Coordinates of C-alpha atoms and ligand atoms in Angstrom, one line a residue:
M1089 CA 0.0 -28.2 -19.0
A1090 CA 3.2 -26.5 -17.9
W1091 CA 1.7 -25.6 -14.3
L1092 CA 1.3 -29.4 -13.6
R1093 CA 4.4 -30.7 -15.3
T1094 CA 6.9 -28.2 -13.8
G1095 CA 5.3 -27.0 -10.5
P1096 CA 7.1 -27.9 -7.4
A1097 CA 5.7 -30.5 -5.5
F1098 CA 4.4 -29.1 -2.6
A1099 CA 3.9 -32.4 -0.9
C1100 CA 4.4 -31.5 2.8
G1101 CA 3.0 -28.5 4.6
S1102 CA -0.7 -28.3 5.5
H1103 CA -1.0 -24.5 4.6
V1104 CA 1.3 -24.8 1.9
A1105 CA -1.0 -27.2 0.0
L1106 CA -4.0 -25.4 0.7
F1107 CA -2.9 -22.1 -0.5
S1108 CA -0.2 -22.8 -3.1
P1109 CA -1.5 -20.8 -6.2
I1110 CA -0.1 -24.2 -8.2
R1111 CA -2.9 -26.2 -6.4
R1112 CA -5.5 -23.6 -7.1
Y1113 CA -4.6 -23.3 -11.0
A1114 CA -4.2 -27.2 -11.1
G1115 CA -7.9 -27.5 -10.2
V1116 CA -7.0 -29.4 -6.9
S1117 CA -8.9 -27.3 -4.5
T1118 CA -12.7 -26.2 -4.2
V1119 CA -14.7 -25.5 -7.7
S1120 CA -16.2 -22.4 -6.2
Q1121 CA -12.8 -20.7 -6.0
P1122 CA -12.2 -18.3 -8.8
R1123 CA -9.4 -19.2 -11.2
P1124 CA -7.1 -16.6 -11.8
A1125 CA -6.2 -16.1 -15.3
P1126 CA -2.4 -17.3 -15.7
S1127 CA -0.2 -14.2 -15.7
T1128 CA 1.5 -13.0 -18.9
K1129 CA 4.3 -11.6 -16.5
P1130 CA 7.4 -13.9 -16.2
F1131 CA 8.1 -13.1 -12.7
L1132 CA 4.6 -14.2 -11.5
R1133 CA 4.4 -17.0 -14.0
A1134 CA 7.8 -18.4 -11.9
L1135 CA 6.0 -17.9 -8.8
G1136 CA 3.1 -19.7 -9.9
G1137 CA 5.2 -22.9 -10.6
E1138 CA 6.3 -22.7 -14.1
A1139 CA 10.0 -23.2 -15.0
V1140 CA 10.4 -20.0 -17.3
W1141 CA 13.2 -19.6 -19.6
P1142 CA 15.0 -17.3 -19.4
P1143 CA 14.7 -17.2 -15.8
P1144 CA 12.9 -13.8 -14.7
V1145 CA 15.6 -11.6 -12.9
W1146 CA 15.4 -8.5 -10.7
L1147 CA 18.1 -7.6 -8.2
M1148 CA 17.7 -6.4 -4.5
R1149 CA 18.4 -3.0 -4.2
Q1150 CA 18.2 -2.4 -7.9
A1151 CA 17.2 1.3 -7.1
G1152 CA 20.5 2.8 -5.4
R1153 CA 23.7 4.8 -5.2
Y1154 CA 25.2 2.5 -7.9
L1155 CA 23.2 4.4 -10.6
P1156 CA 24.3 8.2 -11.2
E1157 CA 20.4 9.0 -11.6
Y1158 CA 19.4 8.0 -8.4
R1159 CA 22.2 9.8 -6.7
A1160 CA 21.0 12.7 -8.6
T1161 CA 17.1 12.2 -7.7
R1162 CA 18.3 11.7 -3.9
A1163 CA 20.0 14.9 -3.8
D1164 CA 17.0 16.6 -5.6
A1165 CA 14.8 14.9 -2.7
G1166 CA 17.0 16.0 0.1
G1167 CA 17.1 13.2 2.2
F1168 CA 16.8 9.6 2.0
L1169 CA 13.3 9.5 4.1
D1170 CA 12.3 12.4 1.8
L1171 CA 12.7 10.2 -1.2
C1172 CA 10.7 7.5 0.3
Y1173 CA 7.9 9.8 1.5
T1174 CA 7.5 11.8 -1.9
P1175 CA 5.7 9.7 -4.3
D1176 CA 7.0 11.4 -7.6
F1177 CA 10.6 10.7 -6.5
A1178 CA 10.0 7.4 -5.2
V1179 CA 8.2 6.2 -8.5
E1180 CA 11.0 7.8 -10.6
V1181 CA 14.0 6.0 -8.5
T1182 CA 12.0 2.5 -8.6
L1183 CA 11.7 3.3 -12.6
Q1184 CA 15.2 4.0 -13.2
P1185 CA 16.7 0.5 -13.2
L1186 CA 13.7 -0.8 -15.2
R1187 CA 14.5 1.6 -18.0
R1188 CA 18.5 0.6 -18.0
Y1189 CA 18.1 -3.2 -17.6
G1190 CA 14.4 -4.0 -18.3
F1191 CA 14.4 -6.3 -15.0
D1192 CA 11.2 -8.6 -14.8
A1193 CA 10.0 -7.0 -11.2
A1194 CA 10.0 -3.4 -10.0
I1195 CA 10.3 -3.3 -6.1
L1196 CA 8.5 -0.3 -4.4
F1197 CA 11.4 2.1 -3.4
S1198 CA 11.1 2.5 0.6
D1199 CA 13.0 1.2 3.4
I1200 CA 12.0 -1.7 6.2
L1201 CA 12.6 1.0 8.8
V1202 CA 9.3 3.1 7.6
V1203 CA 7.6 0.7 9.6
P1204 CA 9.4 1.8 13.2
H1205 CA 9.0 5.4 12.0
A1206 CA 5.1 4.8 11.4
L1207 CA 5.0 3.2 14.8
G1208 CA 6.2 6.5 16.5
Q1209 CA 9.7 5.9 16.9
D1210 CA 12.1 8.5 15.5
V1211 CA 14.4 7.2 12.5
A1212 CA 17.1 9.2 10.7
F1213 CA 19.4 8.3 7.7
K1214 CA 22.8 9.9 8.1
Q1215 CA 24.7 9.9 5.0
G1216 CA 27.9 7.5 5.2
E1217 CA 26.5 6.4 8.8
G1218 CA 23.1 4.3 8.0
P1219 CA 20.3 4.2 10.2
V1220 CA 19.7 5.8 13.6
L1221 CA 17.0 5.0 15.6
D1222 CA 16.0 6.1 19.2
A1223 CA 16.5 3.0 20.8
L1224 CA 13.7 1.3 22.8
K1225 CA 15.1 1.0 26.2
D1226 CA 12.0 -0.3 28.4
E1227 CA 8.3 -1.2 28.7
A1228 CA 7.4 2.3 28.5
D1229 CA 9.1 2.7 25.1
L1230 CA 7.3 0.0 24.0
A1231 CA 3.9 0.9 25.3
R1232 CA 4.3 4.2 23.2
L1233 CA 4.5 2.5 19.9
D1234 CA 1.2 2.7 18.1
T1235 CA -0.3 0.3 15.6
G1236 CA -3.3 2.6 15.1
R1237 CA -1.2 5.3 13.3
V1238 CA 0.7 3.0 10.7
L1239 CA -1.6 3.3 7.6
D1240 CA -2.2 6.9 7.8
H1241 CA 1.7 7.6 8.2
M1242 CA 2.3 5.1 5.0
R1243 CA -0.2 7.2 2.9
P1244 CA 2.7 8.4 0.6
V1245 CA 4.4 5.1 0.2
L1246 CA 0.9 3.4 -0.7
E1247 CA 0.5 6.5 -3.4
T1248 CA 3.9 5.3 -4.7
V1249 CA 2.6 1.8 -5.0
S1250 CA -0.5 2.7 -7.1
G1251 CA 1.5 5.2 -9.2
L1252 CA 4.0 2.6 -9.6
A1253 CA 1.0 0.0 -10.9
K1254 CA 0.1 2.2 -13.6
A1255 CA 3.8 3.2 -14.4
I1256 CA 5.5 0.1 -15.2
P1257 CA 5.5 -1.8 -18.4
E1258 CA 3.0 -4.7 -19.0
T1259 CA 5.2 -7.5 -18.4
T1260 CA 6.7 -6.1 -15.4
A1261 CA 5.5 -7.3 -11.9
L1262 CA 5.5 -5.0 -8.9
I1263 CA 6.8 -6.3 -5.5
G1264 CA 5.8 -4.8 -2.2
F1265 CA 7.8 -5.6 0.7
A1266 CA 8.7 -5.0 4.6
G1267 CA 11.1 -6.3 7.1
A1268 CA 10.5 -9.3 9.4
P1269 CA 9.7 -8.5 12.6
W1270 CA 13.0 -10.0 14.0
T1271 CA 15.2 -7.8 11.7
V1272 CA 13.3 -4.8 12.1
A1273 CA 13.4 -5.2 16.0
T1274 CA 17.3 -5.6 15.8
Y1275 CA 17.2 -2.0 14.5
M1276 CA 14.5 -0.9 17.1
I1277 CA 16.1 -2.2 20.0
E1278 CA 19.9 -1.7 19.0
G1279 CA 19.3 2.1 17.7
G1280 CA 20.8 1.1 14.3
G1281 CA 23.1 -1.6 12.8
S1282 CA 24.9 -4.1 15.2
K1283 CA 27.5 -6.5 15.0
D1284 CA 26.4 -9.0 17.6
F1285 CA 22.6 -8.1 18.3
A1286 CA 23.7 -8.2 22.1
T1287 CA 21.0 -5.9 23.5
T1288 CA 18.1 -7.6 21.1
K1289 CA 19.4 -11.0 22.4
A1290 CA 19.4 -9.9 25.9
W1291 CA 15.5 -8.9 25.5
A1292 CA 14.8 -12.1 23.4
Y1293 CA 16.4 -14.7 25.9
G1294 CA 16.0 -12.8 28.9
R1295 CA 12.7 -11.3 28.9
P1296 CA 10.7 -13.3 26.1
D1297 CA 7.4 -12.0 27.2
L1298 CA 8.5 -8.3 26.5
F1299 CA 10.1 -9.2 23.3
G1300 CA 7.3 -11.0 22.4
R1301 CA 5.0 -7.9 22.9
L1302 CA 7.5 -6.2 20.4
I1303 CA 7.5 -8.9 17.9
D1304 CA 3.6 -9.0 18.1
T1305 CA 3.2 -5.2 17.6
L1306 CA 5.5 -5.8 14.4
V1307 CA 3.4 -8.7 13.2
T1308 CA 0.1 -6.5 13.3
A1309 CA 1.8 -3.4 12.0
T1310 CA 3.6 -5.3 9.3
G1311 CA 0.5 -7.2 8.2
D1312 CA -1.5 -4.0 7.8
Y1313 CA 0.9 -2.4 5.8
L1314 CA 1.5 -5.4 3.6
I1315 CA -2.1 -5.9 2.9
A1316 CA -2.2 -2.3 2.3
Q1317 CA 0.3 -2.3 -0.5
I1318 CA -1.6 -5.3 -2.0
D1319 CA -4.5 -3.1 -2.1
A1320 CA -2.6 -0.5 -3.7
G1321 CA -1.5 -2.6 -6.8
A1322 CA 1.4 -4.9 -5.1
E1323 CA 1.3 -8.2 -7.1
A1324 CA 3.7 -10.1 -4.9
I1325 CA 5.7 -9.3 -1.6
Q1326 CA 8.7 -10.1 -0.5
I1327 CA 9.5 -10.2 3.6
F1328 CA 13.3 -9.6 4.4
D1329 CA 15.1 -11.2 7.3
T1330 CA 18.3 -10.0 6.9
W1331 CA 19.7 -11.1 10.4
A1332 CA 18.0 -14.3 10.6
G1333 CA 21.3 -16.2 10.7
A1334 CA 22.2 -14.6 14.1
L1335 CA 19.8 -17.0 15.9
P1336 CA 20.1 -20.1 17.3
E1337 CA 17.8 -22.9 16.1
A1338 CA 15.2 -22.7 18.7
D1339 CA 15.0 -18.7 19.1
F1340 CA 15.3 -18.9 15.0
M1341 CA 12.1 -20.9 15.0
R1342 CA 10.5 -18.5 17.6
W1343 CA 11.5 -15.1 16.5
V1344 CA 12.0 -16.0 12.8
V1345 CA 9.7 -18.5 11.4
E1346 CA 6.6 -18.2 13.9
P1347 CA 6.0 -14.4 13.2
I1348 CA 6.7 -14.7 9.6
G1349 CA 4.3 -17.4 9.3
R1350 CA 1.7 -15.5 10.9
I1351 CA 2.2 -12.6 8.4
V1352 CA 2.2 -15.2 5.5
R1353 CA -1.1 -16.9 6.9
R1354 CA -2.8 -13.6 7.3
I1355 CA -2.0 -12.4 3.8
Q1356 CA -3.1 -16.0 2.3
T1357 CA -6.4 -15.8 4.0
E1358 CA -7.2 -12.0 3.4
R1359 CA -5.7 -11.6 0.0
P1360 CA -5.6 -15.1 -1.6
G1361 CA -3.4 -15.8 -4.7
I1362 CA -0.7 -13.0 -3.6
P1363 CA 2.7 -14.8 -3.5
V1364 CA 5.0 -14.2 -0.6
I1365 CA 8.8 -14.6 -0.9
G1366 CA 10.7 -15.2 2.3
F1367 CA 14.4 -14.1 2.6
P1368 CA 15.7 -15.7 6.0
R1369 CA 19.4 -14.8 5.2
G1370 CA 22.0 -17.1 6.8
A1371 CA 19.3 -19.8 7.6
G1372 CA 21.6 -22.4 6.2
I1373 CA 20.2 -26.0 6.7
L1374 CA 17.0 -24.5 8.1
Y1375 CA 16.0 -23.1 5.0
P1376 CA 13.9 -26.2 4.1
T1377 CA 12.3 -26.0 7.8
F1378 CA 11.5 -22.2 7.2
V1379 CA 9.6 -22.9 3.9
R1380 CA 7.5 -25.7 5.4
E1381 CA 6.5 -23.9 8.6
T1382 CA 6.2 -20.5 7.1
G1383 CA 4.2 -21.5 4.2
V1384 CA 5.9 -18.9 1.7
T1385 CA 5.4 -19.5 -2.2
G1386 CA 9.2 -18.6 -2.6
V1387 CA 12.5 -18.3 -0.9
S1388 CA 15.4 -16.0 -1.4
L1389 CA 18.5 -17.8 -1.1
D1390 CA 21.8 -16.1 0.4
T1391 CA 25.0 -16.0 -1.3
S1392 CA 26.3 -18.9 1.0
V1393 CA 23.5 -21.6 -0.1
P1394 CA 25.3 -24.2 -2.3
C1395 CA 23.1 -24.3 -5.6
A1396 CA 23.1 -27.9 -5.9
W1397 CA 21.6 -28.5 -2.6
A1398 CA 19.2 -26.2 -2.9
A1399 CA 17.9 -27.6 -5.9
E1400 CA 17.4 -31.0 -4.0
A1401 CA 16.4 -29.5 -0.5
V1402 CA 14.5 -26.5 -1.4
Q1403 CA 13.4 -26.5 -4.8
P1404 CA 10.8 -29.4 -4.3
L1405 CA 9.4 -27.3 -1.3
A1406 CA 9.0 -23.8 -3.1
V1407 CA 10.1 -21.5 -5.9
T1408 CA 13.7 -20.2 -5.3
Q1409 CA 15.2 -16.8 -5.9
G1410 CA 18.9 -15.9 -5.8
N1411 CA 21.8 -16.3 -5.3
L1412 CA 24.8 -14.5 -7.2
D1413 CA 27.3 -12.8 -4.8
P1414 CA 27.0 -9.1 -5.0
I1415 CA 30.4 -8.6 -5.1
H1416 CA 30.5 -10.7 -8.2
L1417 CA 28.9 -7.4 -10.0
V1418 CA 31.8 -5.4 -8.3
S1419 CA 34.5 -7.4 -10.0
G1420 CA 32.7 -8.5 -13.1
G1421 CA 34.5 -10.2 -16.0
D1422 CA 34.9 -13.7 -16.7
A1423 CA 34.5 -14.8 -12.9
Q1424 CA 31.1 -13.3 -12.9
D1425 CA 30.0 -15.1 -16.0
V1426 CA 31.1 -18.4 -14.6
A1427 CA 29.1 -17.4 -11.3
T1428 CA 26.0 -16.8 -13.4
D1429 CA 26.2 -19.7 -15.3
H1430 CA 26.6 -22.0 -12.2
I1431 CA 23.4 -20.5 -11.3
L1432 CA 21.5 -21.0 -14.5
N1433 CA 22.9 -24.7 -14.9
T1434 CA 22.1 -25.8 -11.5
L1435 CA 18.8 -23.9 -10.5
C1436 CA 17.0 -23.1 -13.8
G1437 CA 15.2 -24.6 -16.7
T1438 CA 13.6 -27.5 -15.0
R1439 CA 12.3 -25.9 -11.7
P1440 CA 10.9 -22.4 -11.3
H1441 CA 13.8 -19.8 -10.4
I1442 CA 14.0 -16.2 -10.1
F1443 CA 17.4 -14.9 -10.9
N1444 CA 18.7 -12.7 -8.1
L1445 CA 21.6 -11.6 -6.0
G1446 CA 22.1 -13.3 -2.5
H1447 CA 22.0 -9.7 -0.9
G1448 CA 21.7 -6.2 -1.9
I1449 CA 23.6 -4.5 -4.9
V1450 CA 26.5 -2.5 -3.5
P1451 CA 27.2 1.1 -4.4
Q1452 CA 30.7 0.6 -6.0
T1453 CA 29.0 -1.7 -8.6
P1454 CA 29.9 -0.8 -12.2
P1455 CA 26.5 -0.1 -14.0
E1456 CA 27.9 -1.9 -16.9
N1457 CA 28.3 -5.4 -15.1
V1458 CA 24.6 -5.4 -14.5
A1459 CA 24.1 -5.0 -18.1
R1460 CA 26.7 -7.9 -18.7
L1461 CA 24.8 -10.1 -16.2
M1462 CA 21.7 -9.3 -18.4
E1463 CA 22.8 -10.4 -21.5
R1464 CA 24.2 -13.4 -20.1
I1465 CA 21.1 -14.2 -18.7
R1466 CA 19.1 -13.6 -21.6
G1467 CA 21.1 -15.0 -24.1
A1468 CA 21.9 -18.3 -22.3
A1469 CA 21.1 -21.6 -23.8
R1470 CA 18.4 -23.6 -21.6
P1471 CA 19.9 -26.4 -19.7
D1472 CA 19.1 -30.1 -20.7
A1473 CA 15.8 -31.0 -19.0
V1474 CA 16.8 -33.7 -16.7
Ligands
CP3_2168 C1 18.5 -4.2 6.5 C2 17.5 -3.4 5.5 C3 17.3 -1.9 5.6 N1 16.7 -1.6 4.3 C4 16.2 -2.8 3.5 C5 16.7 -4.0 4.3 C6 16.8 -5.4 4.1 C7 17.4 -5.8 2.9 C8 19.1 -5.8 3.0 O1 19.6 -6.8 4.0 O2 19.9 -5.3 2.3 C9 15.6 -3.1 2.5 C10 15.5 -2.0 1.3 N2 16.2 -0.9 1.5 C11 15.9 -0.3 0.2 C12 15.2 -1.0 -0.4 C13 14.4 -0.5 -1.9 C14 14.2 -1.4 -2.9 C15 15.4 -1.8 -3.8 O3 15.6 -1.3 -4.6 O4 15.4 -3.1 -3.3 C16 15.0 -2.2 0.2 C17 14.0 -3.6 -0.1 C18 16.5 1.0 -0.3 C19 17.5 1.5 0.5 N3 17.9 1.7 1.9 C20 19.0 2.4 2.2 C21 19.7 2.8 0.9 C22 20.7 3.7 0.4 C23 20.3 5.3 1.2 C24 21.0 6.1 0.5 O5 20.7 6.7 -0.6 O6 22.0 6.8 1.0 C25 18.5 2.4 0.0 C26 18.6 2.8 -1.7 C27 19.6 2.8 3.5 C28 19.5 1.4 4.5 N4 18.4 1.0 5.1 C29 18.8 -0.1 5.8 C30 20.4 0.0 5.9 C31 21.0 -0.6 6.9 C32 20.6 1.2 5.5 C33 22.2 1.9 5.4 C34 23.2 1.0 4.6 C35 23.1 1.1 2.9 O7 23.3 2.4 3.1 O8 23.0 0.5 2.1 C36 17.8 -1.0 6.4

């Protein structure tokens, strides 16, 4: 059985072993547990431990400004947040890249910053400027954040999820997502993007009690929101920790690993069988620690992670995803093919891997380079079994 032969050896972490879908399919855990039918969706089969060939593929930020049809819908919607909160528009832009490229997964069209918005913080997206938030300044600002209003606020987003569950092709999987508490907290405290996260770090290092309360609020809100996405039809979850690599080890453990671990364990307990992919961007040699301690099913590798190292150090612990440099899709040509083949030859074929970028696709990407990538992946010969 393919599950047993090719599944990663989840030999280490306690919760990993307990909740891994591979263990369940293999009949290792209690007989009373329902046995989910193996999926016909390549993306979910890979997350279940199968070395699917050709590897399933989707791209972070696959719906976005590089597509003319996205720019047209965004103009019809008015602003970016209107796009996120109007189900018809959000469903449409989610489907656009599927129509062009036939990706193996659709990702809900929304943003990680809808969670601070749902908690009561002012959030705006200014064209050409990125997100602007009304920065949290003190304990009183923190006390005003209200986890009780999150699900009501998210009603249109959840409606988008249920619309997508009906609209996507049968072999396409639906990914729900949220930002990780650390990354979302940086936007809430800095009031937008930041180069050095100086104010957020001053909270985290100097007032860990206060910062811990913000993180706890985000763990609760994010957990509620992700569970609601699953109930609306999301079949897998990705948690984006874009700025994880900004923290030194001890703080990475405390503010990245621990809160994500709490969210993952809640999903595994309350909605068992739903795979969670973590994206601790910039984690470097802490990738294996992140996987072991959070219990994620899959992990998204950023562009800086060497593939041969990941094959040895990460693939025995979790299903991997990644990690083509998004700038290869801008420059294209032979260099894009060589970089694509390197990932196919080192990470795919004998272990489960989901082809993706190492970070989001950028607006200046020529759409034909994405078509070239898809042809390369779908037409590739399977690397020899080791
Ligand atoms: C840090 C972060 C954000 N948002 C997100 C992250 C984590 C992943 C990452 O690091 O890229 C995640 C995100 N943002 C968006 C999605 C949609 C789904 C997808 O297609 O991947 C997802 C999964 C849409 C978006 N989110 C945003 C756009 C562009 C908005 C526009 O149309 O003008 C899109 C398509 C805006 C956004 N949203 C955010 C920023 C900093 C910006 C401005 C920068 C930019 O414009 O690219 C916050």
